[in-house]
mmCIF file of C-alpha atoms in Angstrom:
data_model
loop_
_atom_site.group_PDB
_atom_site.id
_atom_site.type_symbol
_atom_site.label_atom_id
_atom_site.label_comp_id
_atom_site.label_asym_id
_atom_site.label_seq_id
_atom_site.Cartn_x
_atom_site.Cartn_y
_atom_site.Cartn_z
ATOM 1 C CA MET C 1 106.054 81.050 127.076
ATOM 2 C CA GLU C 2 108.939 78.738 127.737
ATOM 3 C CA TRP C 3 112.243 79.430 130.257
ATOM 4 C CA ARG C 4 115.627 78.023 129.568
ATOM 5 C CA ILE C 5 118.400 78.463 132.223
ATOM 6 C CA ASP C 6 121.465 76.927 131.420
ATOM 7 C CA ASP C 7 124.427 76.605 134.103
ATOM 8 C CA SER C 8 127.160 75.285 132.110
ATOM 9 C CA PRO C 9 128.597 77.854 129.114
ATOM 10 C CA ILE C 10 127.224 77.314 125.847
ATOM 11 C CA ASP C 11 128.605 77.371 122.494
ATOM 12 C CA TYR C 12 128.140 79.937 120.239
ATOM 13 C CA ASP C 13 127.384 78.453 117.321
ATOM 14 C CA ALA C 14 125.359 76.118 118.991
ATOM 15 C CA ALA C 15 123.457 78.274 120.792
ATOM 16 C CA LEU C 16 122.941 80.370 117.161
ATOM 17 C CA GLY C 17 121.285 76.936 116.189
ATOM 18 C CA VAL C 18 119.051 76.672 118.631
ATOM 19 C CA MET C 19 117.993 80.157 118.172
ATOM 20 C CA ASP C 20 117.359 79.812 114.877
ATOM 21 C CA ALA C 21 115.305 76.293 115.284
ATOM 22 C CA ARG C 22 113.446 77.887 117.563
ATOM 23 C CA ALA C 23 112.281 81.094 115.893
ATOM 24 C CA ARG C 24 111.229 78.909 112.925
ATOM 25 C CA ASP C 25 109.190 76.666 114.937
ATOM 26 C CA ILE C 26 107.262 80.130 116.576
ATOM 27 C CA ARG C 27 106.717 81.310 113.071
ATOM 28 C CA ALA C 28 105.487 78.203 112.213
ATOM 29 C CA GLY C 29 103.357 78.412 115.197
ATOM 30 C CA THR C 30 104.691 74.651 116.713
ATOM 31 C CA ALA C 31 106.732 75.843 119.507
ATOM 32 C CA PRO C 32 105.907 78.610 121.869
ATOM 33 C CA GLU C 33 108.042 81.517 122.576
ATOM 34 C CA LEU C 34 111.729 81.147 124.200
ATOM 35 C CA ALA C 35 113.405 83.428 127.168
ATOM 36 C CA TRP C 36 116.920 81.426 127.188
ATOM 37 C CA LEU C 37 119.376 82.695 129.946
ATOM 38 C CA LEU C 38 122.742 81.272 129.752
ATOM 39 C CA GLU C 39 126.729 82.356 129.715
ATOM 40 C CA HIS C 40 129.228 81.435 127.201
ATOM 41 C CA PRO C 41 132.717 80.600 126.979
ATOM 42 C CA PRO C 42 135.440 83.790 126.293
ATOM 43 C CA LEU C 43 134.467 85.064 123.192
ATOM 44 C CA TYR C 44 133.895 88.322 120.707
ATOM 45 C CA THR C 45 130.962 88.773 118.739
ATOM 46 C CA ALA C 46 130.959 91.097 115.466
ATOM 47 C CA GLY C 47 127.720 92.807 114.526
ATOM 48 C CA THR C 48 126.653 94.043 111.504
ATOM 49 C CA SER C 49 127.530 97.082 112.196
ATOM 50 C CA ALA C 50 131.294 96.241 113.216
ATOM 51 C CA LYS C 51 134.501 98.293 111.938
ATOM 52 C CA PRO C 52 137.514 95.921 111.804
ATOM 53 C CA GLY C 53 139.554 98.547 113.300
ATOM 54 C CA ASP C 54 137.698 97.935 116.704
ATOM 55 C CA LEU C 55 138.744 94.160 117.273
ATOM 56 C CA LEU C 56 142.462 95.361 119.250
ATOM 57 C CA ALA C 57 143.154 92.099 119.821
ATOM 58 C CA PRO C 58 141.334 89.611 117.035
ATOM 59 C CA ASP C 59 143.907 86.069 118.570
ATOM 60 C CA ARG C 60 142.658 86.560 121.840
ATOM 61 C CA PHE C 61 139.337 84.996 121.609
ATOM 62 C CA PRO C 62 136.986 83.041 118.755
ATOM 63 C CA VAL C 63 135.246 86.211 116.771
ATOM 64 C CA TYR C 64 132.359 84.980 115.687
ATOM 65 C CA ARG C 65 129.880 86.846 113.204
ATOM 66 C CA SER C 66 126.481 86.757 114.910
ATOM 67 C CA GLY C 67 123.908 88.349 112.048
ATOM 68 C CA ARG C 68 122.526 90.799 115.320
ATOM 69 C CA GLY C 69 122.335 94.633 114.591
ATOM 70 C CA GLY C 70 125.630 96.586 116.369
ATOM 71 C CA GLN C 71 128.800 95.979 116.832
ATOM 72 C CA TYR C 72 131.437 94.133 118.357
ATOM 73 C CA THR C 73 130.751 92.691 121.993
ATOM 74 C CA TYR C 74 132.422 90.302 124.209
ATOM 75 C CA HIS C 75 130.232 87.422 126.233
ATOM 76 C CA GLY C 76 131.982 85.293 128.522
ATOM 77 C CA PRO C 77 131.606 83.200 132.207
ATOM 78 C CA GLY C 78 130.161 85.746 134.666
ATOM 79 C CA GLN C 79 127.857 87.242 132.318
ATOM 80 C CA ARG C 80 124.214 86.823 131.890
ATOM 81 C CA VAL C 81 123.037 86.340 128.790
ATOM 82 C CA GLY C 82 119.290 86.849 127.489
ATOM 83 C CA TYR C 83 117.991 85.183 124.131
ATOM 84 C CA VAL C 84 114.442 86.133 123.650
ATOM 85 C CA MET C 85 112.477 84.906 120.906
ATOM 86 C CA LEU C 86 109.180 86.655 120.669
ATOM 87 C CA ASP C 87 106.817 86.714 118.215
ATOM 88 C CA LEU C 88 105.939 90.457 117.938
ATOM 89 C CA LYS C 89 103.124 90.460 115.332
ATOM 90 C CA ARG C 90 100.894 88.096 117.981
ATOM 91 C CA ARG C 91 102.129 90.370 120.280
ATOM 92 C CA ASP C 92 100.932 93.476 118.815
ATOM 93 C CA ARG C 93 104.368 95.012 119.037
ATOM 94 C CA ALA C 94 105.256 95.010 115.433
ATOM 95 C CA ASP C 95 107.948 98.080 116.189
ATOM 96 C CA VAL C 96 111.270 97.345 116.329
ATOM 97 C CA ARG C 97 112.148 100.740 118.113
ATOM 98 C CA ALA C 98 109.355 99.799 121.087
ATOM 99 C CA TYR C 99 111.254 96.574 121.223
ATOM 100 C CA VAL C 100 114.523 97.942 122.050
ATOM 101 C CA ARG C 101 112.659 100.320 124.585
ATOM 102 C CA ASP C 102 110.977 97.327 125.982
ATOM 103 C CA LEU C 103 114.440 95.218 126.204
ATOM 104 C CA GLU C 104 116.362 98.157 128.295
ATOM 105 C CA GLU C 105 112.915 98.587 130.597
ATOM 106 C CA TRP C 106 113.346 94.899 131.147
ATOM 107 C CA ILE C 107 117.240 95.314 131.991
ATOM 108 C CA ILE C 108 116.249 98.580 134.015
ATOM 109 C CA GLY C 109 113.913 96.761 135.300
ATOM 110 C CA THR C 110 116.201 93.908 136.832
ATOM 111 C CA LEU C 111 118.747 96.128 138.250
ATOM 112 C CA ALA C 112 116.258 98.295 140.298
ATOM 113 C CA ARG C 113 115.628 95.223 141.908
ATOM 114 C CA PHE C 114 119.708 95.721 143.136
ATOM 115 C CA ASN C 115 119.737 99.333 143.923
ATOM 116 C CA ILE C 116 121.386 100.079 140.665
ATOM 117 C CA ARG C 117 120.328 102.978 138.401
ATOM 118 C CA GLY C 118 120.623 101.709 134.866
ATOM 119 C CA GLU C 119 120.167 104.623 132.573
ATOM 120 C CA ARG C 120 120.046 105.091 128.387
ATOM 121 C CA ARG C 121 121.925 107.188 126.983
ATOM 122 C CA PRO C 122 121.050 108.897 123.408
ATOM 123 C CA GLY C 123 123.477 107.051 120.752
ATOM 124 C CA ARG C 124 124.764 104.853 123.199
ATOM 125 C CA ILE C 125 123.252 101.485 122.810
ATOM 126 C CA GLY C 126 122.698 99.518 125.833
ATOM 127 C CA ILE C 127 122.567 100.169 130.074
ATOM 128 C CA TRP C 128 124.827 102.998 131.417
ATOM 129 C CA VAL C 129 125.521 103.516 134.935
ATOM 130 C CA ASP C 130 126.451 106.930 136.377
ATOM 131 C CA ARG C 131 129.981 106.483 137.940
ATOM 132 C CA GLY C 132 130.484 110.709 139.097
ATOM 133 C CA ARG C 133 132.594 112.724 137.841
ATOM 134 C CA GLY C 134 131.565 112.928 134.404
ATOM 135 C CA ARG C 135 132.525 108.848 134.258
ATOM 136 C CA GLU C 136 129.935 106.378 133.126
ATOM 137 C CA ASP C 137 130.401 102.498 132.494
ATOM 138 C CA LYS C 138 128.398 100.158 130.660
ATOM 139 C CA ILE C 139 126.520 97.584 132.606
ATOM 140 C CA ALA C 140 124.558 95.634 129.784
ATOM 141 C CA ALA C 141 124.841 95.652 126.013
ATOM 142 C CA ILE C 142 121.545 94.784 123.488
ATOM 143 C CA GLY C 143 121.714 93.103 120.205
ATOM 144 C CA VAL C 144 118.704 91.918 118.230
ATOM 145 C CA ARG C 145 117.828 90.544 115.101
ATOM 146 C CA ILE C 146 114.064 90.280 114.055
ATOM 147 C CA ARG C 147 113.014 88.074 111.243
ATOM 148 C CA GLN C 148 109.426 88.176 110.391
ATOM 149 C CA TRP C 149 108.488 89.966 112.845
ATOM 150 C CA VAL C 150 109.897 86.800 115.274
ATOM 151 C CA THR C 151 112.962 88.458 117.411
ATOM 152 C CA LEU C 152 116.551 86.592 117.969
ATOM 153 C CA HIS C 153 119.693 87.678 120.288
ATOM 154 C CA GLY C 154 118.708 90.215 123.044
ATOM 155 C CA ILE C 155 120.411 90.937 126.136
ATOM 156 C CA ALA C 156 123.852 90.738 128.661
ATOM 157 C CA ILE C 157 124.248 91.705 131.885
ATOM 158 C CA ASN C 158 127.493 91.586 133.261
ATOM 159 C CA LEU C 159 127.064 90.196 136.722
ATOM 160 C CA ASP C 160 130.643 89.197 137.214
ATOM 161 C CA PRO C 161 132.690 88.969 134.241
ATOM 162 C CA ALA C 162 136.593 89.161 133.816
ATOM 163 C CA LEU C 163 136.203 92.700 132.792
ATOM 164 C CA GLU C 164 139.281 92.889 131.471
ATOM 165 C CA HIS C 165 138.564 91.020 128.405
ATOM 166 C CA PHE C 166 136.445 93.690 126.984
ATOM 167 C CA SER C 167 139.922 95.562 126.396
ATOM 168 C CA GLY C 168 140.272 93.078 123.465
ATOM 169 C CA ILE C 169 137.259 95.051 121.588
ATOM 170 C CA VAL C 170 136.145 98.356 121.398
ATOM 171 C CA PRO C 171 132.555 97.740 122.972
ATOM 172 C CA CYS C 172 129.918 98.528 121.246
ATOM 173 C CA GLY C 173 131.867 101.228 119.049
ATOM 174 C CA ILE C 174 132.166 102.940 121.982
ATOM 175 C CA ALA C 175 135.255 104.908 122.975
ATOM 176 C CA GLY C 176 136.791 107.492 125.483
ATOM 177 C CA GLU C 177 138.412 108.072 129.020
ATOM 178 C CA ALA C 178 135.115 108.949 130.569
ATOM 179 C CA LEU C 179 133.459 105.629 128.932
ATOM 180 C CA GLY C 180 134.046 102.106 130.391
ATOM 181 C CA VAL C 181 132.708 98.893 131.428
ATOM 182 C CA THR C 182 131.481 97.663 134.987
ATOM 183 C CA SER C 183 129.347 94.879 136.638
ATOM 184 C CA LEU C 184 127.125 94.135 139.976
ATOM 185 C CA HIS C 185 130.099 92.817 141.792
ATOM 186 C CA GLN C 186 132.126 95.395 140.576
ATOM 187 C CA LEU C 187 129.486 97.861 141.940
ATOM 188 C CA GLY C 188 129.385 96.305 145.544
ATOM 189 C CA ILE C 189 126.192 94.220 144.675
ATOM 190 C CA LEU C 190 127.764 90.621 145.439
ATOM 191 C CA VAL C 191 124.267 88.891 144.085
ATOM 192 C CA SER C 192 124.700 85.206 142.630
ATOM 193 C CA MET C 193 123.401 84.275 139.409
ATOM 194 C CA PRO C 194 120.331 82.158 140.244
ATOM 195 C CA GLU C 195 119.344 85.677 141.819
ATOM 196 C CA LEU C 196 119.885 87.917 138.905
ATOM 197 C CA ASP C 197 117.906 85.229 137.334
ATOM 198 C CA SER C 198 114.925 85.554 139.017
ATOM 199 C CA ALA C 199 115.321 89.117 138.777
ATOM 200 C CA LEU C 200 115.202 89.068 135.304
ATOM 201 C CA LYS C 201 112.335 86.587 134.806
ATOM 202 C CA ALA C 202 110.149 88.950 137.313
ATOM 203 C CA SER C 203 111.442 92.101 135.118
ATOM 204 C CA PHE C 204 110.768 90.476 132.058
ATOM 205 C CA GLU C 205 107.169 89.493 133.231
ATOM 206 C CA GLU C 206 106.334 93.293 134.307
ATOM 207 C CA VAL C 207 107.462 94.542 130.566
ATOM 208 C CA PHE C 208 106.168 91.666 128.359
ATOM 209 C CA GLY C 209 103.959 89.893 130.158
ATOM 210 C CA GLU C 210 103.579 86.002 130.533
ATOM 211 C CA GLY C 211 103.001 85.353 127.480
#
């Protein structure tokens, strides 16, 4: 299992190329699995279920067709993206729903290290925080693609992105007065990106093992 951490924003198309190449090599048995932590410049991505009407500001940031499942999401500085390339067959985990649940558990375990209670919600992908008085905010997104049982894409956790940038889309198709987006810093958890990375790695190994 290899870990890669990039501190400078990575172009989205370049990241897709790296993922595709690594997944191909994992299938061929010529490269180890990879967990890649990075940031992107501001952009929107459209998953395979994206609805045109959910892109509210099409000229605001570049928009990319991602190939992952799901709808529209935002990536940008201050958000830690975790791309995961795992061989689920080798790990005896060839179950898509179980894999998504493991990704959720990875995020929940990471947030718990900072005393944040992240929760699943039926019918709503990602991890949510109960803000009280009926308000719930999304703190992390999940979007995956699995090709011949090797995984691509993964998760995104909001450390301290510009939350206003989410207003250019309907994030993951979720709209409503009681639903929003939040971040660790907005919740008062003023940790650094390296601290978040350490928590992500520790929680990942608890859920998936060291590889």
